[in-house]
Coordinates of C-alpha atoms in Angstrom, one line a residue:
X1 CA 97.0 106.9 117.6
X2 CA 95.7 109.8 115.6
X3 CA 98.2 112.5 114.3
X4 CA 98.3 116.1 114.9
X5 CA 97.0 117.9 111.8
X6 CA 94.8 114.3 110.1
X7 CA 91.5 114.8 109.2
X8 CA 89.1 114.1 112.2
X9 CA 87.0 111.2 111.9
X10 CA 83.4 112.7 113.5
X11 CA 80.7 111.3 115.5
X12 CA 78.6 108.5 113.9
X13 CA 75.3 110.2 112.5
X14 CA 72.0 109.5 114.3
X15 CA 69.9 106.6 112.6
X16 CA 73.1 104.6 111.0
X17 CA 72.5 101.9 113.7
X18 CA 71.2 99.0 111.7
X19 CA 71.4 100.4 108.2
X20 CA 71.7 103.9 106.7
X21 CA 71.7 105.3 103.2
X22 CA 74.5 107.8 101.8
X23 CA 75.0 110.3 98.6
X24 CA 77.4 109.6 96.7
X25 CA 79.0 112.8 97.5
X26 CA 78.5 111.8 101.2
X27 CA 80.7 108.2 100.4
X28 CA 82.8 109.9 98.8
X29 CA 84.0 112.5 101.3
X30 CA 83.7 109.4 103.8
X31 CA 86.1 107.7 101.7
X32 CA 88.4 111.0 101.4
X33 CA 88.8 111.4 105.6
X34 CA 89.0 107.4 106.4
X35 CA 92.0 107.8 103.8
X36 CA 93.6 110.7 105.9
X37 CA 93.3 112.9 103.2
X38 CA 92.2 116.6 103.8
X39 CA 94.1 119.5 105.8
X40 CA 97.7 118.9 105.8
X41 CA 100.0 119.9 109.0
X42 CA 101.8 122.6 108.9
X43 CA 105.1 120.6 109.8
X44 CA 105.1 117.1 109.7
X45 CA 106.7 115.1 112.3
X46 CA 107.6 110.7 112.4
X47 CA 104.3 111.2 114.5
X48 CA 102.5 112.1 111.8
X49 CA 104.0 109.4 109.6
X50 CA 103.1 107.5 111.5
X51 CA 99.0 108.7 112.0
X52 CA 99.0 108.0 108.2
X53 CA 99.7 104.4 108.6
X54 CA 96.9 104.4 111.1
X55 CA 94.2 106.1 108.7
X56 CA 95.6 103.9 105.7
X57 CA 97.0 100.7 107.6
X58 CA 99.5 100.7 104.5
X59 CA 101.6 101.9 101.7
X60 CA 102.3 100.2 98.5
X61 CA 105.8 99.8 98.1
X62 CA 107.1 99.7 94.9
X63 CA 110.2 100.1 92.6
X64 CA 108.9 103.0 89.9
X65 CA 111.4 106.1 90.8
X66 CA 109.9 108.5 87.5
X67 CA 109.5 111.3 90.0
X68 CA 110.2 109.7 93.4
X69 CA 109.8 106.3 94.9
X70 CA 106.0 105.5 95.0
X71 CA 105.7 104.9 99.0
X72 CA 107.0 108.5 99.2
X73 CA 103.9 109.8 97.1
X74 CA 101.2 108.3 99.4
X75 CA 102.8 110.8 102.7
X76 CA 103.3 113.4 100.6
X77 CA 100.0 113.8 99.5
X78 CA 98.6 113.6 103.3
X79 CA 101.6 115.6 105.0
X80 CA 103.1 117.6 102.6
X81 CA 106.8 118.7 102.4
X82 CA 108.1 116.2 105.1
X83 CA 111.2 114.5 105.4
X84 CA 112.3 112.0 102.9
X85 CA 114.1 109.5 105.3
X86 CA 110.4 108.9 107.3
X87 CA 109.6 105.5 106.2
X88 CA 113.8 104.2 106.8
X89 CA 113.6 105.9 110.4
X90 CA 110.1 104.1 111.0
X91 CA 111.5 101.0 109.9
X92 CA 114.7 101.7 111.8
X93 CA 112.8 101.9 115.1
X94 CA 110.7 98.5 114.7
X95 CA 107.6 100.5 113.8
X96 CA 106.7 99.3 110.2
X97 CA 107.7 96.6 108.2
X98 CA 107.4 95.2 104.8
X99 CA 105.2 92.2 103.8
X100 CA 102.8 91.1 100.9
X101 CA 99.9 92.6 102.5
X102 CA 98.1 94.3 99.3
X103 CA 101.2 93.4 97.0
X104 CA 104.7 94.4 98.8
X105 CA 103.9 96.6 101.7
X106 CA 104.9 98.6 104.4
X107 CA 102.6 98.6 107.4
X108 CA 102.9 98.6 111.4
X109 CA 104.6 95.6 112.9
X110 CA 101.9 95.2 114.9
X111 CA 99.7 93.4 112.0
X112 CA 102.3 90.8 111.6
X113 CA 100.0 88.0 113.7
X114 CA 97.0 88.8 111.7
X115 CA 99.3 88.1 108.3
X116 CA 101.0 84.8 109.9
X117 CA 98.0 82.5 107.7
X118 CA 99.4 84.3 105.0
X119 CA 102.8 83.0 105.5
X120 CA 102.0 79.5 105.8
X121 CA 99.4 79.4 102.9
X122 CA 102.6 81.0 101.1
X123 CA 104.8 78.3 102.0
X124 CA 102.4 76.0 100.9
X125 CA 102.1 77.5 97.3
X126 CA 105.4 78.1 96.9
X127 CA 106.8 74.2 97.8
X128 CA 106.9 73.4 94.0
X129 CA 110.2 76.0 93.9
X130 CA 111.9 75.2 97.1
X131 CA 111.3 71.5 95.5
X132 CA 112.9 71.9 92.2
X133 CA 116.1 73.1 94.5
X134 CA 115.9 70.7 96.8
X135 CA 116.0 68.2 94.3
X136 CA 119.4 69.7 93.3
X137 CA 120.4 70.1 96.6
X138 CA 118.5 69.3 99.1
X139 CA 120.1 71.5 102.4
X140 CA 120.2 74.4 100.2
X141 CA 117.4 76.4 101.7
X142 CA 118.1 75.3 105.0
X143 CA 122.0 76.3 105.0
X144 CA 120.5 80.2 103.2
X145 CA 118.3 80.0 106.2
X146 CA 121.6 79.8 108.5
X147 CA 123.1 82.1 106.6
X148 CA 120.9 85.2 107.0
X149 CA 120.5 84.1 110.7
X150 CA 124.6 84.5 110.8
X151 CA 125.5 87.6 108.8
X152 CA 122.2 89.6 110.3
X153 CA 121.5 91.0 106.5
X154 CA 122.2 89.9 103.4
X155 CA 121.2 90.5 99.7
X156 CA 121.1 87.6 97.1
X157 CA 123.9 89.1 95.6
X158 CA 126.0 88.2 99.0
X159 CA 125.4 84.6 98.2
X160 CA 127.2 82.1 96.2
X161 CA 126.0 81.9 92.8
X162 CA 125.3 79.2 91.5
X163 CA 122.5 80.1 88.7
X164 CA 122.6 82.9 86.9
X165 CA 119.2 83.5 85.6
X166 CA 118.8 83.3 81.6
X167 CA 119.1 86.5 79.5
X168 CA 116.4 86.0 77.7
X169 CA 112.5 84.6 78.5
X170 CA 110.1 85.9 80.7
X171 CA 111.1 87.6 84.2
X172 CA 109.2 85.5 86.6
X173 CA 110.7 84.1 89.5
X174 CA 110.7 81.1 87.6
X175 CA 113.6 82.6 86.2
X176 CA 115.3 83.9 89.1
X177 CA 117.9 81.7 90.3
X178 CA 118.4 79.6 93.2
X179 CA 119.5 82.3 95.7
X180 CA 116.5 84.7 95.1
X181 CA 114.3 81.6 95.0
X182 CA 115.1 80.5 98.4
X183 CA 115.5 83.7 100.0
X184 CA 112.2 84.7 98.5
X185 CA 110.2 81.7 100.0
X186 CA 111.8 82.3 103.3
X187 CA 110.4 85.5 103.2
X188 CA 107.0 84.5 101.7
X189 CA 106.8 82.3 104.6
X190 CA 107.6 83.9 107.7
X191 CA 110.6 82.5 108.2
X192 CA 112.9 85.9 107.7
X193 CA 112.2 89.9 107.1
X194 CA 113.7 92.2 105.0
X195 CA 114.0 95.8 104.6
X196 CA 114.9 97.9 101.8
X197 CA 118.2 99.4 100.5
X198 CA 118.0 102.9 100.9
X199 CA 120.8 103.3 97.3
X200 CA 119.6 100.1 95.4
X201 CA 115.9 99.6 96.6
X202 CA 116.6 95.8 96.9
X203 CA 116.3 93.4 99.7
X204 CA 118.3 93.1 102.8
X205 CA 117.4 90.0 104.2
X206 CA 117.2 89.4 107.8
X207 CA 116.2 87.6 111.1
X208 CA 112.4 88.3 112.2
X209 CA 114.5 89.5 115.7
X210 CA 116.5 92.0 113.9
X211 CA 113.0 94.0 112.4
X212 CA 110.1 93.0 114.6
X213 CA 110.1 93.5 118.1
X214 CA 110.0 91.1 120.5
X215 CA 106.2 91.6 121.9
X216 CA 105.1 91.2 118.6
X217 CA 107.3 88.3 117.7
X218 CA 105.7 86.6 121.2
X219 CA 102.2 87.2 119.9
X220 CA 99.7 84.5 119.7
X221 CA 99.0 83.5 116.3
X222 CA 95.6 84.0 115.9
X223 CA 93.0 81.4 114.0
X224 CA 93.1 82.1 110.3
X225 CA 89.0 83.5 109.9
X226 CA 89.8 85.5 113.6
X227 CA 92.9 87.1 112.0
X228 CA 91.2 87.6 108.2
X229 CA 88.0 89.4 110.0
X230 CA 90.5 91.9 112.1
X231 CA 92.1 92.7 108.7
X232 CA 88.6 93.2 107.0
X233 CA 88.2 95.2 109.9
X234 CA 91.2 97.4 109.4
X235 CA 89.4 97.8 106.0
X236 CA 86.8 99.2 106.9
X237 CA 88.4 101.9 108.9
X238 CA 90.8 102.8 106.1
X239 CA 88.1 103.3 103.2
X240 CA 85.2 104.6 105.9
X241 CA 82.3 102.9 103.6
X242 CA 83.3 100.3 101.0
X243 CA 81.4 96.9 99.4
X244 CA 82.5 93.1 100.2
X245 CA 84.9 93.5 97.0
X246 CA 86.6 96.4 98.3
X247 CA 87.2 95.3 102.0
X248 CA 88.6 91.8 100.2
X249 CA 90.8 93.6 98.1
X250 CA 92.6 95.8 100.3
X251 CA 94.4 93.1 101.9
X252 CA 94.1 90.5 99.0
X253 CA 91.8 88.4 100.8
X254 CA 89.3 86.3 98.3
X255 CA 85.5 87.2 98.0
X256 CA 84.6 83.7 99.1
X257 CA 86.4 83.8 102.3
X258 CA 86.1 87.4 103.2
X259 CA 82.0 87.7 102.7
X260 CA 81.1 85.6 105.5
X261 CA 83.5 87.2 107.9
X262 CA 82.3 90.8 106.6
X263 CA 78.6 89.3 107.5
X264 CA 79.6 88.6 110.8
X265 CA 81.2 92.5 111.4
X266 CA 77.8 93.4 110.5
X267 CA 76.4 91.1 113.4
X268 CA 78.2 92.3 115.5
X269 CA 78.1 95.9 115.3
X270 CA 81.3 96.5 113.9
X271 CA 80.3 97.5 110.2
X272 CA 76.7 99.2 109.7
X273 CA 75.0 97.7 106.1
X274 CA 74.2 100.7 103.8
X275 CA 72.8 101.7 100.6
X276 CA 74.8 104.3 98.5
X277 CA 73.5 106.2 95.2
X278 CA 74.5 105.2 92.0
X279 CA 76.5 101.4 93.9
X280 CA 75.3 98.5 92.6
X281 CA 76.0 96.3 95.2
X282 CA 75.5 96.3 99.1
X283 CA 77.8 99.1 101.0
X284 CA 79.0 98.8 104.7
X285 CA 80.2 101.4 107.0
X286 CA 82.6 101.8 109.7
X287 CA 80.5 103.2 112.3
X288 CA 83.2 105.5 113.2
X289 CA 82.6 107.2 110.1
X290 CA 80.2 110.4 109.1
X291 CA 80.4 112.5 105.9
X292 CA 82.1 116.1 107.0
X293 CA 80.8 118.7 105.4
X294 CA 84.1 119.7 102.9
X295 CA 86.9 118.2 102.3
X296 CA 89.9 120.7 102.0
X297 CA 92.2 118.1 100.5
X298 CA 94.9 119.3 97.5
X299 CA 96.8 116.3 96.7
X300 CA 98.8 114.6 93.8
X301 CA 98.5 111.0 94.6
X302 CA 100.4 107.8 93.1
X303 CA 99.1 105.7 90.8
X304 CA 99.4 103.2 93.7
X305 CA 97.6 105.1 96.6
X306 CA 95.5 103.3 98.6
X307 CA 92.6 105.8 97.6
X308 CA 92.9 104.4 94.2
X309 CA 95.0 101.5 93.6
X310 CA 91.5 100.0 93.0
X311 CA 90.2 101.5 89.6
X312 CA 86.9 100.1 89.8
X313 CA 86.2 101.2 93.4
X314 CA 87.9 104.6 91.9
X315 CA 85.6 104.8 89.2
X316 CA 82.5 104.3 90.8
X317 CA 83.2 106.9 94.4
X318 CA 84.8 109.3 92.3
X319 CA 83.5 109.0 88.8
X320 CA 87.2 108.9 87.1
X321 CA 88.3 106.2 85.1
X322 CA 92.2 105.9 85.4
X323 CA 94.5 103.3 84.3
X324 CA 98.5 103.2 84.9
X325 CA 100.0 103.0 81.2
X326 CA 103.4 102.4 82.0
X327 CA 103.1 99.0 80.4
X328 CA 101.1 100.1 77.6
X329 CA 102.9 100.5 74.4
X330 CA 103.7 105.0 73.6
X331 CA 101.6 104.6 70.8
X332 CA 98.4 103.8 72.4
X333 CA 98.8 105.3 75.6
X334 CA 95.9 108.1 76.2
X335 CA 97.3 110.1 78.9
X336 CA 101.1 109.5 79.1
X337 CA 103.8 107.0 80.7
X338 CA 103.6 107.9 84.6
X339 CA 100.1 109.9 84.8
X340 CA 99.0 110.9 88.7
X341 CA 95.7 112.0 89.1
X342 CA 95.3 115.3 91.1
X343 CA 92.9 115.5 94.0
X344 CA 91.2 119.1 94.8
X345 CA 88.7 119.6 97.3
X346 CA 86.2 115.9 97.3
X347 CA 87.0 115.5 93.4
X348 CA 89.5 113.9 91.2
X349 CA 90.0 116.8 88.8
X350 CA 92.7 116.6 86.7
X351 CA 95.9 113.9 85.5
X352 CA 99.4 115.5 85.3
X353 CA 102.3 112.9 83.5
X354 CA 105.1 113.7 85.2
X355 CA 109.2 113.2 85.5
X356 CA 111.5 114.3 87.5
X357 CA 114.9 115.5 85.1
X358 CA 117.2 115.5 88.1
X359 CA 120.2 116.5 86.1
X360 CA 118.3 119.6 84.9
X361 CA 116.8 120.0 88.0
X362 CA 113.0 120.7 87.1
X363 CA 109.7 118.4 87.5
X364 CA 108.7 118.1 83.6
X365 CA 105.3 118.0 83.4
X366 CA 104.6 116.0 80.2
X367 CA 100.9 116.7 79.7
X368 CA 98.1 117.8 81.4
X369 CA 94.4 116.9 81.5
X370 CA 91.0 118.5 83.2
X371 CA 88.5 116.1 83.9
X372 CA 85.3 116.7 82.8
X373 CA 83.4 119.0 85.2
X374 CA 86.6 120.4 87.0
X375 CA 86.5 124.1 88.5
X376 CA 88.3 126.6 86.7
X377 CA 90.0 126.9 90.0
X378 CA 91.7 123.7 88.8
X379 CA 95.2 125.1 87.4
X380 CA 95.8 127.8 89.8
X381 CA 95.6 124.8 92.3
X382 CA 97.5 122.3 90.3
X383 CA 100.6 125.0 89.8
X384 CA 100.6 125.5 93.3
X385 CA 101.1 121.6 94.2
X386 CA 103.5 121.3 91.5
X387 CA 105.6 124.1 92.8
X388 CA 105.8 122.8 96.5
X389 CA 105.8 119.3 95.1
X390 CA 108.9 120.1 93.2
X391 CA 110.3 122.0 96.0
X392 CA 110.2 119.2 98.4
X393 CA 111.8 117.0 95.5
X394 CA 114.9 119.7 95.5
X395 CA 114.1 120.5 92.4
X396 CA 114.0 124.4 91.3
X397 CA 111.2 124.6 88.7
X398 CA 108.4 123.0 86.8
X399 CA 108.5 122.8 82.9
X400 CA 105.5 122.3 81.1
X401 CA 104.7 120.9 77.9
X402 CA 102.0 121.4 75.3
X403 CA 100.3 118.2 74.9
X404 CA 96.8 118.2 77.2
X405 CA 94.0 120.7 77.4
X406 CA 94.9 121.9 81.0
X407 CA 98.8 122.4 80.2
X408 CA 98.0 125.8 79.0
X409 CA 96.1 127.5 81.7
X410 CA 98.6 125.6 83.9
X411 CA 101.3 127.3 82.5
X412 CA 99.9 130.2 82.8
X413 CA 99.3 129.5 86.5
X414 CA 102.4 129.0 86.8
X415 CA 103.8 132.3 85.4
X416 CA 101.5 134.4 87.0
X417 CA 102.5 132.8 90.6
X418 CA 106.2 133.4 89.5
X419 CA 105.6 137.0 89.1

């Protein structure tokens, strides 16, 4: 289904049928509209919530709340201003669900057969945990199974504890105690869903009945290299022209088993082998795609889009080196704690470090950065992001600080628009 107001994916150009080569301005703009990211509707619907899972197949999911949850950031920078209980209501209705598809995931319930080799490779890896329980106690998993299937939804804190995980020492899920542990591999493999808290962000455990609907549950499982080529597949349509490495990656699939089914795309018409300027390896294209001639995107996009959540691949399309330093120590951090990179036209121009200070109700910008080569156009369009960016986050203003070579002009910017 394509939604109203996403970027239009055009004709395939003449002469791409066997092999075709590409700019790198020409990837790159392929790589902008495959992503959904261009002209945003003027006002979003679920529908077009929904379109974006079928340009991006789907959305990181994780815990970092700095401005805003991180799956909010990825709509946001497609749609616009559009309303913050989308993903909840798409989850509500059956339509998406979460899984480890890239890491944790939301994506259309209708991928959950391609994903099923997944679970049981899971359940295989993770046997040495469910072991060390059921060496305790051996029904253990089995009665936490029973237990989700009777309450309907539970968190690990609705279970009996029985051990607490140790204050200090690493936090793996090593650590974790039993009921996380066997909820967890249940999860991991198949055997129950979850969905997400919409106060706490944690699990809520459930049957696959009471999140997946009852076609898909029915499904055929498909044979493991069948269901690993249709996600390679899926790919390709998301990123429009991308390497072996970068189809493998965007569902965690290894090199080793995703090149020969990529190969066999190729063979069959499905992806078109191409050269691109400045790639060092082989490129292939979905032969849906075609460069358009501009891209009128303005986005601010998380550090885990789908458009860049791979930093080599973002790096070599878009020339801009970015790393997340949330981890890194203050001291050494180059750009700041939770830096997005801003998107204007087919270029990644600029990196804003941002917070949202709820209580004082403004979006802090922390520091501000031009990339080399960005268009002096670059803080008049950055201010005006920011301002609907904050607006859609309820907040009432946007502060910024000194530290960057674009936090000047973008204060100015930012004035001037005020009046």
């Amino acid at each position: 289904m394509a939604a109203m107001g996403m970027p239009k994916r055009t004709a395939r150009p003449r002469g791409t049928s066997k092999s075709a080569a590409l700019s790198a301005r020409e990837a790159r703009r392929i790589a902008l509209v495959a992503q959904g990211l261009g002209a945003r509707p003027g006002k979003p619907t679920l529908r077009h919530v929904r379109g974006v899972f079928d340009a991006v197949s789907l959305i990181q999911i994780d815990s970092v709340n700095v401005v805003c949850r991180s799956q909010e950031l990825p709509l946001w920078a497609r749609l616009g201003p559009h309303g913050r209980d989308a993903l909840p209501a798409l989850c509500e209705r059956r339509t998406i669900f979460e899984y480890w598809a890239h890491e944790a995931s939301l994506l259309p319930v209708e991928y959950q057969p391609l994903l099923r080799w997944r679970m049981a490779e899971a359940a295989s890896r993770a046997w040495r945990v469910v072991r060390s329980i059921a060496e305790r106690d051996p029904g253990y998993v089995a009665a936490v199974r029973g237990e989700v299937h009777a309450r309907g939804a539970i968190t690990a804190r609705d279970l009996e504890d029985r051990a607490p995980r140790p204050r200090k020492g690493p936090r793996s899920w090593w650590s974790w105690d039993d009921r996380k542990r066997a909820l967890a591999y249940l999860f991991w493999a198949g055997e129950i869903t979850a969905t997400r808290s919409p106060t706490t962000f944690e699990r809520v455990y459930a049957p696959l009945e009471r999140v997946l609907p009852a076609h898909v549950l029915a499904a055929a499982t498909p044979d493991p290299d069948d269901a690993r080529r249709e996600l390679l597949a899926h790919a390709a349509r998301a990123l429009g022209v991308a390497t072996v490495r970068d189809l493998a990656d965007y569902f965690r699939i290894t090199v080793p088993l995703a090149r020969p089914r990529v190969a066999e795309l190729a063979e069959a018409g499905r992806l078109i082998p191409v050269t691109v300027e400045g790639w060092n390896e082989p490129g292939y294209l979905d032969p849906e795609a075609a460069p358009p001639r501009e891209v009128g995107a303005r986005a601010l996009l998380s550090p885990f889009d789908s458009l860049i959540w791979d930093r080599h691949r973002t790096e070599r399309v878009f020339g801009f080196r970015y790393r997340i330093e949330i981890y890194t120590p203050a001291a050494r951090r180059t750009h700041g704690y939770y830096v997005l990179p801003f998107l204007h036209g087919d270029a990644l121009v600029a990196r804003v470090d941002l917070k949202a200070d709820r209580a004082a109700g403004a979006l802090l910008v922390h520091a501000a950065y031009a990339d080399p080569g960005a268009p002096r156009a670059t803080a008049g369009a950055l201010a005006g992001e920011l301002t609907a960016f904050a607006r859609w986050l309820g907040l009432g203003r946007v502060v910024v600080g000194r530290r960057g070579d674009l936090a000047r002009p973008l204060a100015g910017a930012l004035r001037a628009a005020s009046g």
